[in-house]
Amino acid sequence: MSTNHASISTSRNVPVHDSADIIVVGGGPAGVAAAIGAVRRGKKVILIEHSGQLGGMGTLANVSVFMGVGNVTGIYRELIAEVMPEALPSTHQQGIWPQYSPFKVRHYLNQKLEKEGVQVYYHVSFVDSLMEGNRIIGIVAHTREGLRAFMGKAVIDCTGDAAVARAAGVPIRTGRDSDHMTQPMTLMFTMQDTGQPVKPYLPEDCYYYESVADLPQGRLLYWEVKEDRTLLVNMTRVKGNGARMEDINFAEKEALRQVFSVAHYLQRNGYANYIISHIPGQTGVRETNQIEGSYTLTENDLINSAVFDDVIAQSDYEIDIHSPDGGKTTDERRLGLYDIPYRCMLPKQIEGLLVAGRCISATHVAMSSMRVQATCYALGQAAGVAASIAIDEQQPLADISIAALHDNLQQQGVEFRRKPVS
């Protein structure tokens, strides 16, 4: 081992624990859909997830509402049909905004991937990318049994932070071009109607919010489920980048202080019978890193309802930028339907790697729209299918037939509101 003032270099032998056709890193919406998309094409798939549950921020951080994307299709539509059939639209072209139980979705995804034949490894955290020249051949991860390697013919980065891509040498961008600041973090929580007045609770290190203007977002933002009298509250806001240790360390403490403070405000203003019923184990992160890909989705693409021959997902979810400065503003702009091209998932310089989910190649503004869960399911499914085609055709991921990709997505139930040009 050699050391200098800035770094430590180590060398050690790491056992290969398992191998597969495709390694998916990250078990959020993109990772789940990527794994299903690939295994349905006959591929052996390994999915590694750093936590003990699948679903990403939707289950881990209680972001238990699907924002409307205007195209309920593919694996996302399957989830709606099987978990919340009452919310299923009659056609894939109708937008929906359903709330859901993060506990039910967590259980559903466990069962779903087991039935599909995906090998899921929980509590396994990505450490490094294994490379042969400019090609990724697997990853090293930290497990309960120490460091282990997982080898694959293709790797799909669904970490949300582009961790695999960054370790492989892919150029990364962060936040706004002007100052690299990212959207703030939020700890969502649930309150429950007890049927009788409760004693408001405010720890001494928390905040007394006198008015709506005092609240972290300067607004009320919650969803009320009439049947079981619950509130899903999205009203905290913490400035910082969730991929940085110091920022997330601060956010976990500050966001919890805000949860108790917001709940106290609500108990004094219209929700006297409500008590906090669930605070998730981690704060939700909206934005961290974006890869530099073969194509970068831009604000102009969204505003102009861009059409691409290699479309893999479509959305009309609004531009939705929570102030990176930590202020109480939100930039919200409605959009028409736009395409997201396959090239946004193709990282520069590296072979054998696709990136799916919120860390695809997109600008800060474009990412604010494409980051939501339903779109991530669509991106992941396309990535899993594309990687499978590349393996079958023995071609680089950049050279696969887009017509074949569209045909295979259609076979898996994916429909586009506006048909692909190809």
Tab-separated table of C-alpha atoms in Angstrom:
chain	number	residue	atom	x	y	z
A	1	MET	CA	0.000	0.000	0.000
A	2	SER	CA	1.289	3.435	-0.943
A	3	THR	CA	0.036	6.726	0.437
A	4	ASN	CA	0.321	10.418	-0.337
A	5	HIS	CA	-1.308	13.524	1.060
A	6	ALA	CA	-4.473	13.152	-1.052
A	7	SER	CA	-5.280	9.471	-1.452
A	8	ILE	CA	-4.596	5.868	-0.517
A	9	SER	CA	-4.007	3.155	-3.101
A	10	THR	CA	-4.944	-0.420	-2.225
A	11	SER	CA	-4.767	-3.752	-3.986
A	12	ARG	CA	-6.586	-6.906	-2.930
A	13	ASN	CA	-8.122	-10.055	-4.350
A	14	VAL	CA	-11.936	-10.005	-4.479
A	15	PRO	CA	-13.853	-13.276	-4.923
A	16	VAL	CA	-16.343	-13.472	-7.788
A	17	HIS	CA	-19.647	-14.227	-6.117
A	18	ASP	CA	-21.918	-14.521	-9.157
A	19	SER	CA	-22.163	-13.787	-12.858
A	20	ALA	CA	-25.004	-13.121	-15.263
A	21	ASP	CA	-25.798	-11.768	-18.698
A	22	ILE	CA	-26.814	-8.438	-17.214
A	23	ILE	CA	-25.955	-6.764	-13.898
A	24	VAL	CA	-28.420	-4.092	-12.752
A	25	VAL	CA	-27.154	-1.779	-10.022
A	26	GLY	CA	-29.925	-0.143	-8.016
A	27	GLY	CA	-33.411	-1.428	-7.232
A	28	GLY	CA	-35.495	1.708	-7.746
A	29	PRO	CA	-38.116	2.016	-10.507
A	30	ALA	CA	-35.499	2.037	-13.280
A	31	GLY	CA	-33.612	-0.943	-11.865
A	32	VAL	CA	-36.720	-3.015	-11.254
A	33	ALA	CA	-38.001	-2.402	-14.779
A	34	ALA	CA	-34.581	-2.991	-16.339
A	35	ALA	CA	-34.315	-6.353	-14.629
A	36	ILE	CA	-37.809	-7.422	-15.688
A	37	GLY	CA	-37.319	-6.191	-19.242
A	38	ALA	CA	-34.123	-8.214	-19.600
A	39	VAL	CA	-35.227	-11.404	-17.888
A	40	ARG	CA	-38.320	-11.549	-20.094
A	41	ARG	CA	-35.992	-11.806	-23.055
A	42	GLY	CA	-34.414	-14.917	-21.587
A	43	LYS	CA	-31.417	-13.304	-19.940
A	44	LYS	CA	-29.935	-14.160	-16.564
A	45	VAL	CA	-30.170	-10.980	-14.523
A	46	ILE	CA	-28.601	-9.982	-11.207
A	47	LEU	CA	-29.939	-6.902	-9.428
A	48	ILE	CA	-28.019	-5.473	-6.491
A	49	GLU	CA	-29.694	-3.093	-4.052
A	50	HIS	CA	-27.919	-1.281	-1.228
A	51	SER	CA	-30.967	-1.241	1.061
A	52	GLY	CA	-33.335	-3.969	2.195
A	53	GLN	CA	-36.135	-3.078	-0.206
A	54	LEU	CA	-36.951	-2.346	-3.821
A	55	GLY	CA	-38.791	0.696	-5.126
A	56	GLY	CA	-36.256	3.475	-4.612
A	57	MET	CA	-37.483	6.752	-3.151
A	58	GLY	CA	-41.085	5.534	-3.555
A	59	THR	CA	-40.629	3.010	-0.758
A	60	LEU	CA	-37.426	4.092	0.982
A	61	ALA	CA	-38.370	7.765	1.330
A	62	ASN	CA	-42.189	7.543	1.326
A	63	VAL	CA	-42.547	9.354	-2.019
A	64	SER	CA	-45.686	7.286	-2.376
A	65	VAL	CA	-47.483	9.094	-5.175
A	66	PHE	CA	-46.926	8.611	-8.900
A	67	MET	CA	-46.745	11.916	-10.739
A	68	GLY	CA	-48.728	11.954	-13.970
A	69	VAL	CA	-46.688	11.371	-17.113
A	70	GLY	CA	-49.441	11.106	-19.701
A	71	ASN	CA	-48.471	7.617	-20.840
A	72	VAL	CA	-49.354	4.722	-18.505
A	73	THR	CA	-47.714	1.850	-20.312
A	74	GLY	CA	-45.355	-1.128	-20.054
A	75	ILE	CA	-44.198	-2.411	-16.668
A	76	TYR	CA	-45.480	0.737	-14.974
A	77	ARG	CA	-48.980	-0.071	-16.226
A	78	GLU	CA	-48.599	-3.645	-14.936
A	79	LEU	CA	-47.768	-2.317	-11.480
A	80	ILE	CA	-50.841	-0.094	-11.466
A	81	ALA	CA	-53.061	-2.956	-12.673
A	82	GLU	CA	-51.765	-5.386	-10.059
A	83	VAL	CA	-51.376	-3.130	-7.007
A	84	MET	CA	-54.020	-0.437	-7.471
A	85	PRO	CA	-56.437	-1.593	-10.206
A	86	GLU	CA	-58.930	1.104	-9.239
A	87	ALA	CA	-56.468	3.679	-10.618
A	88	LEU	CA	-55.858	1.909	-13.937
A	89	PRO	CA	-56.930	4.122	-16.851
A	90	SER	CA	-58.908	2.554	-19.688
A	91	THR	CA	-56.185	3.502	-22.192
A	92	HIS	CA	-52.459	4.062	-21.844
A	93	GLN	CA	-52.934	7.673	-22.998
A	94	GLN	CA	-54.729	8.863	-19.865
A	95	GLY	CA	-52.629	10.443	-17.151
A	96	ILE	CA	-53.057	9.367	-13.529
A	97	TRP	CA	-51.695	10.622	-10.202
A	98	PRO	CA	-52.325	7.727	-7.802
A	99	GLN	CA	-51.195	7.506	-4.213
A	100	TYR	CA	-50.084	4.132	-2.949
A	101	SER	CA	-48.930	2.295	0.131
A	102	PRO	CA	-45.114	2.079	0.104
A	103	PHE	CA	-45.401	-1.082	2.175
A	104	LYS	CA	-47.685	-2.799	-0.334
A	105	VAL	CA	-45.465	-1.777	-3.253
A	106	ARG	CA	-42.382	-3.008	-1.407
A	107	HIS	CA	-43.986	-6.431	-0.902
A	108	TYR	CA	-45.300	-6.496	-4.460
A	109	LEU	CA	-41.871	-5.809	-5.955
A	110	ASN	CA	-40.275	-8.541	-3.851
A	111	GLN	CA	-42.794	-11.011	-5.216
A	112	LYS	CA	-42.692	-9.651	-8.757
A	113	LEU	CA	-38.957	-10.042	-9.227
A	114	GLU	CA	-38.935	-13.450	-7.580
A	115	LYS	CA	-41.673	-14.662	-9.932
A	116	GLU	CA	-39.896	-13.181	-12.948
A	117	GLY	CA	-36.684	-15.012	-12.037
A	118	VAL	CA	-34.457	-12.042	-11.212
A	119	GLN	CA	-31.697	-12.752	-8.686
A	120	VAL	CA	-31.884	-9.874	-6.205
A	121	TYR	CA	-29.108	-9.226	-3.708
A	122	TYR	CA	-30.210	-6.940	-0.863
A	123	HIS	CA	-27.835	-4.977	1.367
A	124	VAL	CA	-25.208	-5.019	-1.365
A	125	SER	CA	-23.611	-1.645	-2.113
A	126	PHE	CA	-21.740	-0.715	-5.262
A	127	VAL	CA	-18.027	-0.017	-4.762
A	128	ASP	CA	-16.306	0.053	-8.138
A	129	SER	CA	-16.592	-0.752	-11.829
A	130	LEU	CA	-14.443	-3.531	-13.278
A	131	MET	CA	-12.968	-2.569	-16.626
A	132	GLU	CA	-11.119	-4.147	-19.532
A	133	GLY	CA	-9.905	-1.157	-21.482
A	134	ASN	CA	-12.970	1.004	-22.082
A	135	ARG	CA	-15.433	-1.858	-21.562
A	136	ILE	CA	-17.172	-2.608	-18.267
A	137	ILE	CA	-17.176	-6.325	-17.415
A	138	GLY	CA	-18.662	-6.279	-13.925
A	139	ILE	CA	-18.711	-4.508	-10.598
A	140	VAL	CA	-17.279	-4.824	-7.107
A	141	ALA	CA	-19.733	-4.465	-4.242
A	142	HIS	CA	-19.688	-4.471	-0.467
A	143	THR	CA	-21.796	-7.261	1.005
A	144	ARG	CA	-22.481	-8.626	4.469
A	145	GLU	CA	-19.699	-11.110	3.665
A	146	GLY	CA	-17.176	-8.508	2.537
A	147	LEU	CA	-16.178	-7.353	-0.932
A	148	ARG	CA	-17.493	-9.480	-3.783
A	149	ALA	CA	-17.413	-9.195	-7.584
A	150	PHE	CA	-20.396	-9.650	-9.899
A	151	MET	CA	-19.557	-10.233	-13.561
A	152	GLY	CA	-21.779	-9.516	-16.561
A	153	LYS	CA	-21.876	-9.082	-20.323
A	154	ALA	CA	-23.629	-5.738	-19.786
A	155	VAL	CA	-24.181	-3.462	-16.795
A	156	ILE	CA	-27.086	-1.067	-16.253
A	157	ASP	CA	-26.505	1.820	-13.847
A	158	CYS	CA	-29.774	2.582	-12.031
A	159	THR	CA	-28.179	4.121	-8.944
A	160	GLY	CA	-29.755	7.551	-9.434
A	161	ASP	CA	-26.347	9.127	-8.813
A	162	ALA	CA	-24.572	7.642	-11.885
A	163	ALA	CA	-22.218	5.892	-9.451
A	164	VAL	CA	-21.301	3.036	-11.797
A	165	ALA	CA	-20.809	5.344	-14.751
A	166	ARG	CA	-18.652	7.747	-12.777
A	167	ALA	CA	-16.447	4.928	-11.477
A	168	ALA	CA	-16.107	3.628	-15.039
A	169	GLY	CA	-14.793	6.979	-16.243
A	170	VAL	CA	-17.926	8.491	-17.785
A	171	PRO	CA	-17.936	12.322	-17.659
A	172	ILE	CA	-20.506	13.600	-15.159
A	173	ARG	CA	-22.396	16.876	-14.757
A	174	THR	CA	-24.034	18.055	-11.541
A	175	GLY	CA	-26.952	20.441	-11.090
A	176	ARG	CA	-27.202	23.826	-12.752
A	177	ASP	CA	-24.509	24.779	-15.233
A	178	SER	CA	-24.033	28.149	-13.531
A	179	ASP	CA	-23.122	26.904	-10.062
A	180	HIS	CA	-23.745	23.102	-10.015
A	181	MET	CA	-26.372	23.451	-7.307
A	182	THR	CA	-29.031	20.731	-7.279
A	183	GLN	CA	-32.673	20.663	-6.300
A	184	PRO	CA	-33.149	20.426	-2.512
A	185	MET	CA	-34.047	17.272	-0.611
A	186	THR	CA	-37.363	16.494	1.083
A	187	LEU	CA	-38.387	14.082	3.826
A	188	MET	CA	-42.007	13.140	3.150
A	189	PHE	CA	-44.077	11.720	5.982
A	190	THR	CA	-47.563	10.487	6.799
A	191	MET	CA	-50.085	11.680	9.379
A	192	GLN	CA	-53.166	9.786	10.538
A	193	ASP	CA	-56.544	10.919	11.868
A	194	THR	CA	-56.951	9.470	15.367
A	195	GLY	CA	-60.586	10.581	15.673
A	196	GLN	CA	-59.899	12.851	18.622
A	197	PRO	CA	-57.691	15.828	19.418
A	198	VAL	CA	-54.003	15.035	19.997
A	199	LYS	CA	-51.445	17.006	21.951
A	200	PRO	CA	-49.160	18.823	19.478
A	201	TYR	CA	-45.536	17.782	19.864
A	202	LEU	CA	-42.580	20.051	19.110
A	203	PRO	CA	-39.042	19.050	20.197
A	204	GLU	CA	-37.025	21.928	21.609
A	205	ASP	CA	-34.567	22.065	18.686
A	206	CYS	CA	-37.361	22.394	16.106
A	207	TYR	CA	-39.125	25.398	14.586
A	208	TYR	CA	-42.391	27.122	15.405
A	209	TYR	CA	-43.997	28.012	12.085
A	210	GLU	CA	-46.494	30.829	12.582
A	211	SER	CA	-47.878	31.041	9.036
A	212	VAL	CA	-47.765	29.317	5.651
A	213	ALA	CA	-45.073	31.782	4.593
A	214	ASP	CA	-42.844	30.471	7.394
A	215	LEU	CA	-42.997	26.864	6.174
A	216	PRO	CA	-39.878	25.440	4.435
A	217	GLN	CA	-41.529	25.555	0.988
A	218	GLY	CA	-43.716	28.575	1.765
A	219	ARG	CA	-46.795	26.558	0.800
A	220	LEU	CA	-49.073	23.705	1.796
A	221	LEU	CA	-48.421	20.519	-0.186
A	222	TYR	CA	-50.056	17.269	0.854
A	223	TRP	CA	-52.381	14.579	-0.436
A	224	GLU	CA	-55.351	13.477	1.626
A	225	VAL	CA	-56.772	9.977	1.319
A	226	LYS	CA	-60.416	10.279	2.303
A	227	GLU	CA	-61.072	6.577	2.948
A	228	ASP	CA	-58.486	5.979	5.665
A	229	ARG	CA	-57.976	9.604	6.736
A	230	THR	CA	-54.259	9.848	6.072
A	231	LEU	CA	-52.174	12.788	4.938
A	232	LEU	CA	-49.095	12.310	2.774
A	233	VAL	CA	-47.066	15.445	3.480
A	234	ASN	CA	-44.454	16.941	1.146
A	235	MET	CA	-43.534	20.183	2.884
A	236	THR	CA	-39.923	19.937	4.085
A	237	ARG	CA	-36.998	21.314	2.084
A	238	VAL	CA	-33.258	21.031	2.695
A	239	LYS	CA	-30.654	22.686	0.480
A	240	GLY	CA	-27.848	20.434	-0.723
A	241	ASN	CA	-26.667	17.624	-2.980
A	242	GLY	CA	-27.774	14.187	-1.825
A	243	ALA	CA	-24.701	12.557	-3.383
A	244	ARG	CA	-22.330	14.454	-1.077
A	245	MET	CA	-21.573	13.073	2.368
A	246	GLU	CA	-21.627	16.361	4.248
A	247	ASP	CA	-24.855	17.493	2.590
A	248	ILE	CA	-26.758	14.285	3.238
A	249	ASN	CA	-25.458	14.133	6.815
A	250	PHE	CA	-26.926	17.569	7.444
A	251	ALA	CA	-30.121	16.801	5.542
A	252	GLU	CA	-31.029	13.726	7.571
A	253	LYS	CA	-30.982	15.781	10.785
A	254	GLU	CA	-32.455	18.994	9.428
A	255	ALA	CA	-35.248	17.276	7.506
A	256	LEU	CA	-36.380	15.406	10.615
A	257	ARG	CA	-36.479	18.663	12.565
A	258	GLN	CA	-38.667	20.103	9.827
A	259	VAL	CA	-40.970	17.064	9.882
A	260	PHE	CA	-41.837	17.592	13.539
A	261	SER	CA	-42.146	21.338	12.947
A	262	VAL	CA	-44.463	20.973	9.943
A	263	ALA	CA	-46.592	18.380	11.732
A	264	HIS	CA	-46.895	20.742	14.705
A	265	TYR	CA	-48.069	23.511	12.362
A	266	LEU	CA	-50.674	21.235	10.770
A	267	GLN	CA	-51.929	20.067	14.168
A	268	ARG	CA	-52.551	23.710	15.064
A	269	ASN	CA	-54.138	24.551	11.711
A	270	GLY	CA	-56.919	22.232	10.708
A	271	TYR	CA	-55.529	18.823	11.631
A	272	ALA	CA	-55.905	18.764	15.402
A	273	ASN	CA	-56.810	15.046	15.347
A	274	TYR	CA	-53.768	13.983	13.321
A	275	ILE	CA	-50.605	12.363	14.608
A	276	ILE	CA	-47.410	11.456	12.761
A	277	SER	CA	-47.829	7.822	11.708
A	278	HIS	CA	-44.798	7.185	9.504
A	279	ILE	CA	-41.437	8.870	8.938
A	280	PRO	CA	-39.282	6.952	6.450
A	281	GLY	CA	-35.712	5.964	7.175
A	282	GLN	CA	-34.100	8.348	4.718
A	283	THR	CA	-34.605	11.726	3.129
A	284	GLY	CA	-35.744	11.847	-0.493
A	285	VAL	CA	-33.249	13.063	-3.081
A	286	ARG	CA	-34.429	14.740	-6.292
A	287	GLU	CA	-31.210	15.447	-8.158
A	288	THR	CA	-27.512	14.659	-8.009
A	289	ASN	CA	-25.495	13.742	-11.119
A	290	GLN	CA	-26.164	13.384	-14.842
A	291	ILE	CA	-23.986	11.489	-17.280
A	292	GLU	CA	-22.672	13.010	-20.466
A	293	GLY	CA	-24.338	10.812	-23.049
A	294	SER	CA	-24.603	10.481	-26.790
A	295	TYR	CA	-27.473	12.961	-26.615
A	296	THR	CA	-28.440	15.394	-23.852
A	297	LEU	CA	-32.128	16.096	-23.288
A	298	THR	CA	-32.657	19.864	-23.028
A	299	GLU	CA	-35.201	22.419	-21.894
A	300	ASN	CA	-35.879	23.251	-25.549
A	301	ASP	CA	-36.662	19.592	-26.265
A	302	LEU	CA	-39.318	19.654	-23.580
A	303	ILE	CA	-40.824	23.006	-24.510
A	304	ASN	CA	-40.907	22.130	-28.223
A	305	SER	CA	-42.378	18.631	-27.683
A	306	ALA	CA	-39.365	17.012	-29.315
A	307	VAL	CA	-39.778	13.871	-31.433
A	308	PHE	CA	-36.943	11.344	-31.764
A	309	ASP	CA	-36.555	8.288	-33.997
A	310	ASP	CA	-35.021	6.370	-31.073
A	311	VAL	CA	-37.740	7.256	-28.566
A	312	ILE	CA	-37.909	4.979	-25.520
A	313	ALA	CA	-40.138	6.977	-23.176
A	314	GLN	CA	-42.640	9.811	-23.398
A	315	SER	CA	-43.841	12.300	-20.808
A	316	ASP	CA	-45.787	15.487	-20.397
A	317	TYR	CA	-44.970	15.968	-16.705
A	318	GLU	CA	-44.260	19.607	-15.979
A	319	ILE	CA	-40.927	21.306	-15.506
A	320	ASP	CA	-40.734	21.128	-11.713
A	321	ILE	CA	-37.685	22.770	-10.149
A	322	HIS	CA	-37.625	23.150	-6.380
A	323	SER	CA	-35.306	26.087	-5.706
A	324	PRO	CA	-31.679	24.853	-5.506
A	325	ASP	CA	-30.871	27.937	-3.436
A	326	GLY	CA	-33.061	26.583	-0.653
A	327	GLY	CA	-35.585	29.357	-1.196
A	328	LYS	CA	-39.357	28.974	-1.045
A	329	THR	CA	-39.995	29.039	-4.780
A	330	THR	CA	-40.754	26.285	-7.287
A	331	ASP	CA	-40.428	26.735	-11.052
A	332	GLU	CA	-43.482	24.926	-12.472
A	333	ARG	CA	-44.243	25.020	-16.207
A	334	ARG	CA	-46.715	22.814	-18.027
A	335	LEU	CA	-45.561	20.853	-21.044
A	336	GLY	CA	-46.922	18.976	-24.017
A	337	LEU	CA	-45.857	15.413	-24.783
A	338	TYR	CA	-42.138	14.986	-25.504
A	339	ASP	CA	-39.907	12.026	-26.391
A	340	ILE	CA	-36.815	10.826	-24.529
A	341	PRO	CA	-34.303	9.191	-26.904
A	342	TYR	CA	-32.324	6.002	-26.309
A	343	ARG	CA	-29.101	7.970	-26.814
A	344	CYS	CA	-29.614	9.707	-23.448
A	345	MET	CA	-28.829	6.371	-21.764
A	346	LEU	CA	-25.652	5.751	-23.771
A	347	PRO	CA	-22.658	7.139	-21.858
A	348	LYS	CA	-19.686	8.612	-23.644
A	349	GLN	CA	-16.458	6.603	-23.933
A	350	ILE	CA	-17.553	3.393	-22.164
A	351	GLU	CA	-18.786	0.166	-23.783
A	352	GLY	CA	-21.163	-2.361	-22.208
A	353	LEU	CA	-22.881	0.201	-19.961
A	354	LEU	CA	-26.318	1.806	-20.027
A	355	VAL	CA	-27.608	4.382	-17.558
A	356	ALA	CA	-31.319	4.505	-16.715
A	357	GLY	CA	-33.388	6.594	-14.327
A	358	ARG	CA	-32.956	10.182	-13.214
A	359	CYS	CA	-29.192	10.297	-13.942
A	360	ILE	CA	-29.477	9.954	-17.741
A	361	SER	CA	-27.934	12.624	-19.961
A	362	ALA	CA	-30.200	15.629	-19.366
A	363	THR	CA	-29.814	19.261	-18.403
A	364	HIS	CA	-30.850	20.536	-14.991
A	365	VAL	CA	-34.163	21.845	-16.350
A	366	ALA	CA	-34.971	18.786	-18.470
A	367	MET	CA	-34.119	16.477	-15.578
A	368	SER	CA	-36.685	18.238	-13.378
A	369	SER	CA	-39.427	16.781	-15.573
A	370	MET	CA	-38.048	13.356	-16.558
A	371	ARG	CA	-36.952	12.406	-13.007
A	372	VAL	CA	-40.318	11.111	-11.760
A	373	GLN	CA	-40.943	7.453	-10.986
A	374	ALA	CA	-43.225	6.527	-13.885
A	375	THR	CA	-40.689	7.797	-16.424
A	376	CYS	CA	-37.911	5.915	-14.648
A	377	TYR	CA	-39.875	2.671	-15.036
A	378	ALA	CA	-40.085	3.338	-18.789
A	379	LEU	CA	-36.382	4.151	-19.093
A	380	GLY	CA	-35.397	1.070	-17.127
A	381	GLN	CA	-37.544	-1.270	-19.190
A	382	ALA	CA	-36.001	0.086	-22.384
A	383	ALA	CA	-32.493	-0.331	-20.964
A	384	GLY	CA	-33.104	-3.961	-20.020
A	385	VAL	CA	-34.485	-4.778	-23.454
A	386	ALA	CA	-31.701	-2.885	-25.247
A	387	ALA	CA	-28.954	-4.657	-23.301
A	388	SER	CA	-30.553	-8.004	-24.136
A	389	ILE	CA	-30.670	-7.181	-27.848
A	390	ALA	CA	-27.004	-6.122	-27.817
A	391	ILE	CA	-26.029	-9.444	-26.244
A	392	ASP	CA	-28.091	-11.424	-28.744
A	393	GLU	CA	-26.801	-9.483	-31.731
A	394	GLN	CA	-23.237	-9.381	-30.357
A	395	GLN	CA	-23.178	-5.681	-31.090
A	396	PRO	CA	-22.176	-2.595	-29.126
A	397	LEU	CA	-25.082	-1.026	-27.253
A	398	ALA	CA	-24.797	2.041	-29.474
A	399	ASP	CA	-25.333	-0.028	-32.622
A	400	ILE	CA	-28.452	-2.041	-31.823
A	401	SER	CA	-31.435	-1.914	-34.160
A	402	ILE	CA	-33.873	0.714	-32.911
A	403	ALA	CA	-36.626	-1.009	-34.879
A	404	ALA	CA	-35.866	-4.215	-32.972
A	405	LEU	CA	-35.885	-2.273	-29.713
A	406	HIS	CA	-39.307	-0.817	-30.508
A	407	ASP	CA	-40.654	-4.220	-31.579
A	408	ASN	CA	-39.446	-5.863	-28.373
A	409	LEU	CA	-40.840	-3.082	-26.205
A	410	GLN	CA	-44.181	-3.474	-27.949
A	411	GLN	CA	-44.095	-7.222	-27.208
A	412	GLN	CA	-43.664	-6.273	-23.536
A	413	GLY	CA	-46.737	-4.053	-23.559
A	414	VAL	CA	-45.116	-0.694	-24.232
A	415	GLU	CA	-47.198	1.685	-26.331
A	416	PHE	CA	-46.368	5.208	-27.363
A	417	ARG	CA	-48.959	7.951	-27.567
A	418	ARG	CA	-47.155	9.190	-30.653
A	419	LYS	CA	-45.788	6.317	-32.712
A	420	PRO	CA	-42.004	6.131	-33.277
A	421	VAL	CA	-40.842	7.539	-36.601
A	422	SER	CA	-38.540	4.574	-37.318
